[in-house]
CSV table of C-alpha atoms in Angstrom, one decimal:
chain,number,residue,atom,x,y,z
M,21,UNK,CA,0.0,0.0,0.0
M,22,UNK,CA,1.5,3.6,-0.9
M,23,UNK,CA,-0.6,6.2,1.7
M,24,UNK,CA,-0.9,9.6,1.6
M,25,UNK,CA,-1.2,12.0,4.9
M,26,UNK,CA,-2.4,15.0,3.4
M,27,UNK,CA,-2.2,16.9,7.0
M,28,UNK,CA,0.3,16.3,9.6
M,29,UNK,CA,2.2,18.1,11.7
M,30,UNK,CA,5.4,16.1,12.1
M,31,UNK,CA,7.3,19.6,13.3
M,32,UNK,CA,5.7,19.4,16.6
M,33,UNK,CA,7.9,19.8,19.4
M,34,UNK,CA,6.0,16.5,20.4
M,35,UNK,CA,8.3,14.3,18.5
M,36,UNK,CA,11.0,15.6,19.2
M,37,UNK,CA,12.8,12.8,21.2
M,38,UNK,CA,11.9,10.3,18.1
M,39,UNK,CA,10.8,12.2,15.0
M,40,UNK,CA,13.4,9.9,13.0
M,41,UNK,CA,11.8,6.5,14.2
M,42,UNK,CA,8.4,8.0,14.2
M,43,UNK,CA,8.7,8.4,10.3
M,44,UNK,CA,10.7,5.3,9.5
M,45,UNK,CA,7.4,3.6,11.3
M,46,UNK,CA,5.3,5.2,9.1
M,47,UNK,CA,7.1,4.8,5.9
M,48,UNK,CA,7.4,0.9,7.4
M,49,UNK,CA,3.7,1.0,7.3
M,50,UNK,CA,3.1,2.6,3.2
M,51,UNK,CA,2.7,6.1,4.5
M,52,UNK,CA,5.7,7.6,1.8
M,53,UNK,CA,4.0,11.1,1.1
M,54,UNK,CA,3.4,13.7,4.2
M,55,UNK,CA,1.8,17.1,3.7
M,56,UNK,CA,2.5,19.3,6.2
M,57,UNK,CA,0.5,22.8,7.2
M,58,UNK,CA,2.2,25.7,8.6
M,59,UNK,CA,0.7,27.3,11.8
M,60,UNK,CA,2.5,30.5,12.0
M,61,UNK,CA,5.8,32.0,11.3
M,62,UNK,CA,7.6,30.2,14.3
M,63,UNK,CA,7.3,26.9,13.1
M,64,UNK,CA,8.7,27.8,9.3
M,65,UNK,CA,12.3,26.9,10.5
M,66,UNK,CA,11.4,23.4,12.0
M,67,UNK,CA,9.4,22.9,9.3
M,68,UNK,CA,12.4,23.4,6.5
M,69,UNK,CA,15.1,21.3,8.6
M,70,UNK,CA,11.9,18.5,8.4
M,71,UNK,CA,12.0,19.1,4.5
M,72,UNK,CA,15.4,18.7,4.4
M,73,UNK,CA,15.8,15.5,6.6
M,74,UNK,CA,13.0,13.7,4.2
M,75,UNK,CA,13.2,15.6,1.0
M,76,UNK,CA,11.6,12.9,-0.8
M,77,UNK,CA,8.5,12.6,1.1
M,78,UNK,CA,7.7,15.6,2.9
M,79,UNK,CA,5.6,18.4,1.4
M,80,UNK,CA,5.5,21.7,2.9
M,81,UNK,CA,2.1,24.3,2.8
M,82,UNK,CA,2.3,27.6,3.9
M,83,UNK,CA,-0.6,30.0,5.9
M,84,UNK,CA,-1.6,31.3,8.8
M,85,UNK,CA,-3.7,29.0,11.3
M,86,UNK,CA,-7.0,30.5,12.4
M,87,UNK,CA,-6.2,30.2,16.3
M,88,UNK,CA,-2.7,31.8,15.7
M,89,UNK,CA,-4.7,35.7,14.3
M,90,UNK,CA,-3.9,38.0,17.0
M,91,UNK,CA,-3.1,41.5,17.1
M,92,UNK,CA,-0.2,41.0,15.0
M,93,UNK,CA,-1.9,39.1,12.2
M,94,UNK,CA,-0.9,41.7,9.5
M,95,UNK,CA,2.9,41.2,10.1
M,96,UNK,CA,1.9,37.3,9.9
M,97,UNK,CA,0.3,37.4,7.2
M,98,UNK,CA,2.6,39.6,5.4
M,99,UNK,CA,5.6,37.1,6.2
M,100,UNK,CA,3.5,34.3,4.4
M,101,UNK,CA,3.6,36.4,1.4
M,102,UNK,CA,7.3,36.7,1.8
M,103,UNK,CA,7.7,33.1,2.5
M,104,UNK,CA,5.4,32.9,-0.6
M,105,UNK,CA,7.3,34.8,-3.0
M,106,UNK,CA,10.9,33.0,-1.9
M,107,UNK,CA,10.0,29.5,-3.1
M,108,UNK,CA,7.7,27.1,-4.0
M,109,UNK,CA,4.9,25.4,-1.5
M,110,UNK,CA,2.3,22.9,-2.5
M,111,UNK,CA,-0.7,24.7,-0.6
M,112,UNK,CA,-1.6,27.4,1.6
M,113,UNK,CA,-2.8,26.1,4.4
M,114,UNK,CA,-4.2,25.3,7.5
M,115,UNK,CA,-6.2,28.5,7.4
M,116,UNK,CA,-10.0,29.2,8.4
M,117,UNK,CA,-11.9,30.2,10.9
M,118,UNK,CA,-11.9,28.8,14.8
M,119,UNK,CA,-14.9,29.8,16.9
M,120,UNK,CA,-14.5,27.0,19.3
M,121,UNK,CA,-11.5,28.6,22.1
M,122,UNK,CA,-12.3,32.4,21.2
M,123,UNK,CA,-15.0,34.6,19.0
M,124,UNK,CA,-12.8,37.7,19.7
M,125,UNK,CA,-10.8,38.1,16.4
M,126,UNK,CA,-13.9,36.6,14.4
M,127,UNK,CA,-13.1,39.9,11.9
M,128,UNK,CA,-9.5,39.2,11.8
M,129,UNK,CA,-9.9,35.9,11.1
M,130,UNK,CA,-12.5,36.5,8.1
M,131,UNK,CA,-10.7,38.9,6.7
M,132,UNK,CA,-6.8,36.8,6.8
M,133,UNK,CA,-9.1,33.4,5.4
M,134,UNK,CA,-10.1,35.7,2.7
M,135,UNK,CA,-6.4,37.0,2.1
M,136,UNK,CA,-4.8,33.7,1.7
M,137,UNK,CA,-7.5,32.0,-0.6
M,138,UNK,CA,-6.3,35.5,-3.2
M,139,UNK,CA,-2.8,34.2,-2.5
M,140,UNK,CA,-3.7,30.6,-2.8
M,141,UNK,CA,-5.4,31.8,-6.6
M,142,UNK,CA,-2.4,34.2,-7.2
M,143,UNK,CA,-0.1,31.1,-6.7
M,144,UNK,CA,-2.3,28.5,-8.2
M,145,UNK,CA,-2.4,26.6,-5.2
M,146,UNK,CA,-5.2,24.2,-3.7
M,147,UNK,CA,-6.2,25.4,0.4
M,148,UNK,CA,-6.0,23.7,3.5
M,149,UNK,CA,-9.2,24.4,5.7
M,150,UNK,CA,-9.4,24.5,9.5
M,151,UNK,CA,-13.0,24.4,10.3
M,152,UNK,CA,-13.8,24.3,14.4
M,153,UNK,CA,-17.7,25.2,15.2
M,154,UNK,CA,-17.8,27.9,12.1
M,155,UNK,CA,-19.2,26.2,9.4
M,156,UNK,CA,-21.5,28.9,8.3
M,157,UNK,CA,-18.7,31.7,9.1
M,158,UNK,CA,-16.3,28.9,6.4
M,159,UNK,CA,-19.2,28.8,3.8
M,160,UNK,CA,-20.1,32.9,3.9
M,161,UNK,CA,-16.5,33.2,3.2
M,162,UNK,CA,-16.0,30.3,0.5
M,163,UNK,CA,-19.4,31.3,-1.6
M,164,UNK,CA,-17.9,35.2,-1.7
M,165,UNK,CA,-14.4,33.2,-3.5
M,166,UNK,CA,-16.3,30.0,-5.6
M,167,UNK,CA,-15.1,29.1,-8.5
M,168,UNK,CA,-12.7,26.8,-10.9
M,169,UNK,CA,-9.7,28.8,-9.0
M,170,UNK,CA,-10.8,27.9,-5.8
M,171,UNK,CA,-9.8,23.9,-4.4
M,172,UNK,CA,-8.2,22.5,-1.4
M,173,UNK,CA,-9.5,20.2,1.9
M,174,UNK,CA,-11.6,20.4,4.2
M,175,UNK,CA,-9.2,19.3,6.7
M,176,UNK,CA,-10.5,17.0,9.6
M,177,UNK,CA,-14.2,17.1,8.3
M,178,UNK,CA,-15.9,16.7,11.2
M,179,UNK,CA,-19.5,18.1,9.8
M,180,UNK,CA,-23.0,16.8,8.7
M,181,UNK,CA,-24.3,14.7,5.3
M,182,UNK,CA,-25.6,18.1,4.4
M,183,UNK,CA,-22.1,20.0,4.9
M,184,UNK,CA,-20.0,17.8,3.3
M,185,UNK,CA,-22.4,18.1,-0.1
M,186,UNK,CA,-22.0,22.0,0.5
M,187,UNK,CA,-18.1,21.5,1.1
M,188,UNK,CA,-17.6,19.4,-2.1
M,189,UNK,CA,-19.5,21.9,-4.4
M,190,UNK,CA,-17.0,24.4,-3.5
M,191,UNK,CA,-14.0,21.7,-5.3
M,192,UNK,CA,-12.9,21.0,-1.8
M,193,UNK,CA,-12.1,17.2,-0.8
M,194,UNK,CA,-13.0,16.1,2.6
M,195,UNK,CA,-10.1,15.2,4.8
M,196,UNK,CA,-11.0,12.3,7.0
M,197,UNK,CA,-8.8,10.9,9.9
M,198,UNK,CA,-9.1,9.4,13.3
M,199,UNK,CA,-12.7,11.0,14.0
M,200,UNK,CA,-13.7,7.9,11.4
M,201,UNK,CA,-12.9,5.7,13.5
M,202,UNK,CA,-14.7,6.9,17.1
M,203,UNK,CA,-17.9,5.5,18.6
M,204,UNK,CA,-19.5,9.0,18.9
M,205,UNK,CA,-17.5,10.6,15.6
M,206,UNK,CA,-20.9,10.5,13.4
M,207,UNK,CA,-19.1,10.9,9.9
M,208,UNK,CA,-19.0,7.3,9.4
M,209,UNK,CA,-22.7,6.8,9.9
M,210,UNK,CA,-23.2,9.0,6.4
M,211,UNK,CA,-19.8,8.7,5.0
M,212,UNK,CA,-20.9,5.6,2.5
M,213,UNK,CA,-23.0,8.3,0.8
M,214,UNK,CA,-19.8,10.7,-0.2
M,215,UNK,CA,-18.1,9.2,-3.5
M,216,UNK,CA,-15.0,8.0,-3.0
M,217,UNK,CA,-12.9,10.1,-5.4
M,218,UNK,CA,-14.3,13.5,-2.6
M,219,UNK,CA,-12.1,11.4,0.2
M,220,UNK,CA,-8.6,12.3,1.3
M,221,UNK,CA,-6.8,10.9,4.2
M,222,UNK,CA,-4.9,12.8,6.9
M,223,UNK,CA,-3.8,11.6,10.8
M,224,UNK,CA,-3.5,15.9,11.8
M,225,UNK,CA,-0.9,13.9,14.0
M,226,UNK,CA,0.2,14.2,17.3
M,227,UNK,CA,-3.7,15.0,17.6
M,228,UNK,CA,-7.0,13.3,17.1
M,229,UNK,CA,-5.2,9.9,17.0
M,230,UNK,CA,-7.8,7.0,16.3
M,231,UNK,CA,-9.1,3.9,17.7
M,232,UNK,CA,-7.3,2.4,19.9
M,233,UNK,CA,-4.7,4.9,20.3
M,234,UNK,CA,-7.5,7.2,21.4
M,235,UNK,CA,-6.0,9.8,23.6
M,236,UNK,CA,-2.6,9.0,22.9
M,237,UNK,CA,0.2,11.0,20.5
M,238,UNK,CA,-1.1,10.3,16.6
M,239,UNK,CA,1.3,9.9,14.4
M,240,UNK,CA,1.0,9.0,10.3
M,241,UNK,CA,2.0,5.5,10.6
M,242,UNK,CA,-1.5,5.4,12.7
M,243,UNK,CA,-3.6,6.5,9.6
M,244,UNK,CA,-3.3,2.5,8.7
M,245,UNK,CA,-6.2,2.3,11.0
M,246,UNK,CA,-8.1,5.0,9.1
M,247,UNK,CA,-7.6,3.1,6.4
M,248,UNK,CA,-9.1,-0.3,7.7
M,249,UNK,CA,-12.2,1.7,8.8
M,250,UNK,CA,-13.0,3.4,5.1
M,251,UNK,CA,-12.5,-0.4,3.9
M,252,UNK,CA,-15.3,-1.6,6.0
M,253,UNK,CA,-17.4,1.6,5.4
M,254,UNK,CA,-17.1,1.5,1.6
M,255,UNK,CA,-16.6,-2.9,1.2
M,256,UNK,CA,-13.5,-2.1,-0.3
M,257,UNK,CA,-9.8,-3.7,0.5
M,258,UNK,CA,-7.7,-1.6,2.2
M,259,UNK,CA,-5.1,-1.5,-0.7
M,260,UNK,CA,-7.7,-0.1,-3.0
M,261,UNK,CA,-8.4,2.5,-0.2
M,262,UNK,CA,-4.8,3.5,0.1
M,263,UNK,CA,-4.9,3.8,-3.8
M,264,UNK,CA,-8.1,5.7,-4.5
M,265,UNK,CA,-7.5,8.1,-1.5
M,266,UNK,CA,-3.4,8.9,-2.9
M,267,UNK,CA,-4.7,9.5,-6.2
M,268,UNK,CA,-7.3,12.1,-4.9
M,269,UNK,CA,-4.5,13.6,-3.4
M,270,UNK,CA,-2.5,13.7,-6.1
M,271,UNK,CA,-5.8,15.6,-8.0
M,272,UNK,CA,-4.8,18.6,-4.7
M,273,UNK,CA,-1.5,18.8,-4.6
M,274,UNK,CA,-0.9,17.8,-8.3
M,275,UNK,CA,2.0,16.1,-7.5
């Protein structure tokens, strides 16, 4: 099996005492491609050495996370253009809207979402979508930017029957991890009526590992059990999971 995770965030000071093992036990496993979404500037540095360490399989996006829009989000967003206009990324990404930890920089976070889907169409480039308790807020903004310029995820779609339709008619994939695979998750109960070719898989590791690591650090050699889960959902082997899911991904990223 050759598995994509389309979001992971093997930068995190979490694997720090075992990043190296940590990716030879997901490469072990068949996951060889890893797309990785910037948060803000201070993780662009760890995020290059990562590149560097695993140049064949590592994928870097670059964007301004929803819960990281403070006062400062101008100079933030500004560096991303700078970061932008230095080299080449595969996405712009995670960016959104958060309503779940804090409503007070709702504006601020409208208005940098909107910014960096005009970069992501300036650059060509597919976006990454954080969506927490905003799916409205994510929509507003998304039918004010449709069209054939505008694709990407809808990373860790965690939303109704109903949403994901609305998600996929704005060219967005749905990005499906370890949520699948909990008792109380509720995307698996509708998820045999999405087609196939709208799934992409992701671990958003070290969080929202799945069954039975529940609870636990995720990490990508863990989205094997993401994959055994869509297998039963869709009556499908796991290797023609793995193969569907990587080409979808390869539709994003174009690579």
């Amino acid at each position: 099996m050759i598995i994509t995770d389309t979001h992971t965030h093997l930068y995190s000071e979490e694997f720090d005492l075992d990043r190296k093992e940590m990716m030879q036990r997901s490469i072990d496993s068949g996951v060889t491609r890893f797309f990785v979404p910037a948060i803000d500037s201070s993780c662009t540095q760890s995020m290059y050495e990562l590149e560097k360490a695993f140049p064949e399989n590592v994928f870097l996006m670059m964007g301004l996370h929803p819960t990281y829009v403070k006062e400062n989000y101008l100079e933030e967003l500004q560096y991303v253009e700078n970061q932008l206009a230095k080299r080449k990324f595969i996405a712009i990404g995670e960016i959104g809207i958060d309503l779940f930890w804090d409503k007070t920089h709702l504006k601020e976070q409208q208005i940098a979402f909107k910014h960096q889907i005009r970069l992501a169409k300036k650059y060509q480039l597919p976006i990454i979508i954080h969506c927490r308790d905003a799916f409205d807020e994510i929509f507003e903004v998304l039918e004010t930017e449709k069209g054939t310029d505008l694709f990407g995820i809808f990373h860790c779609f965690t939303g109704t029957y109903e949403q994901a339709l609305r998600a996929i008619s704005f060219n967005m994939k749905l990005g499906i991890g370890g949520v699948v695979t909990f008792k109380n998750g509720k995307i698996d109960q509708f998820l045999h009526q999405i087609d196939l070719k709208h799934i992409v898989l992701e671990t958003d590791s070290p969080y929202l590992a799945p069954i039975p690591y529940r609870g636990k650090r995720n990490e990508s050699s863990y989205i094997v059990n993401v994959v055994h889960k869509l297998a039963e959902i869709y009556s499908l082997s796991m290797d023609e999971i793995a193969k569907i899911t990587t080409e979808n991904s390869k539709v994003v990223f174009g690579i």
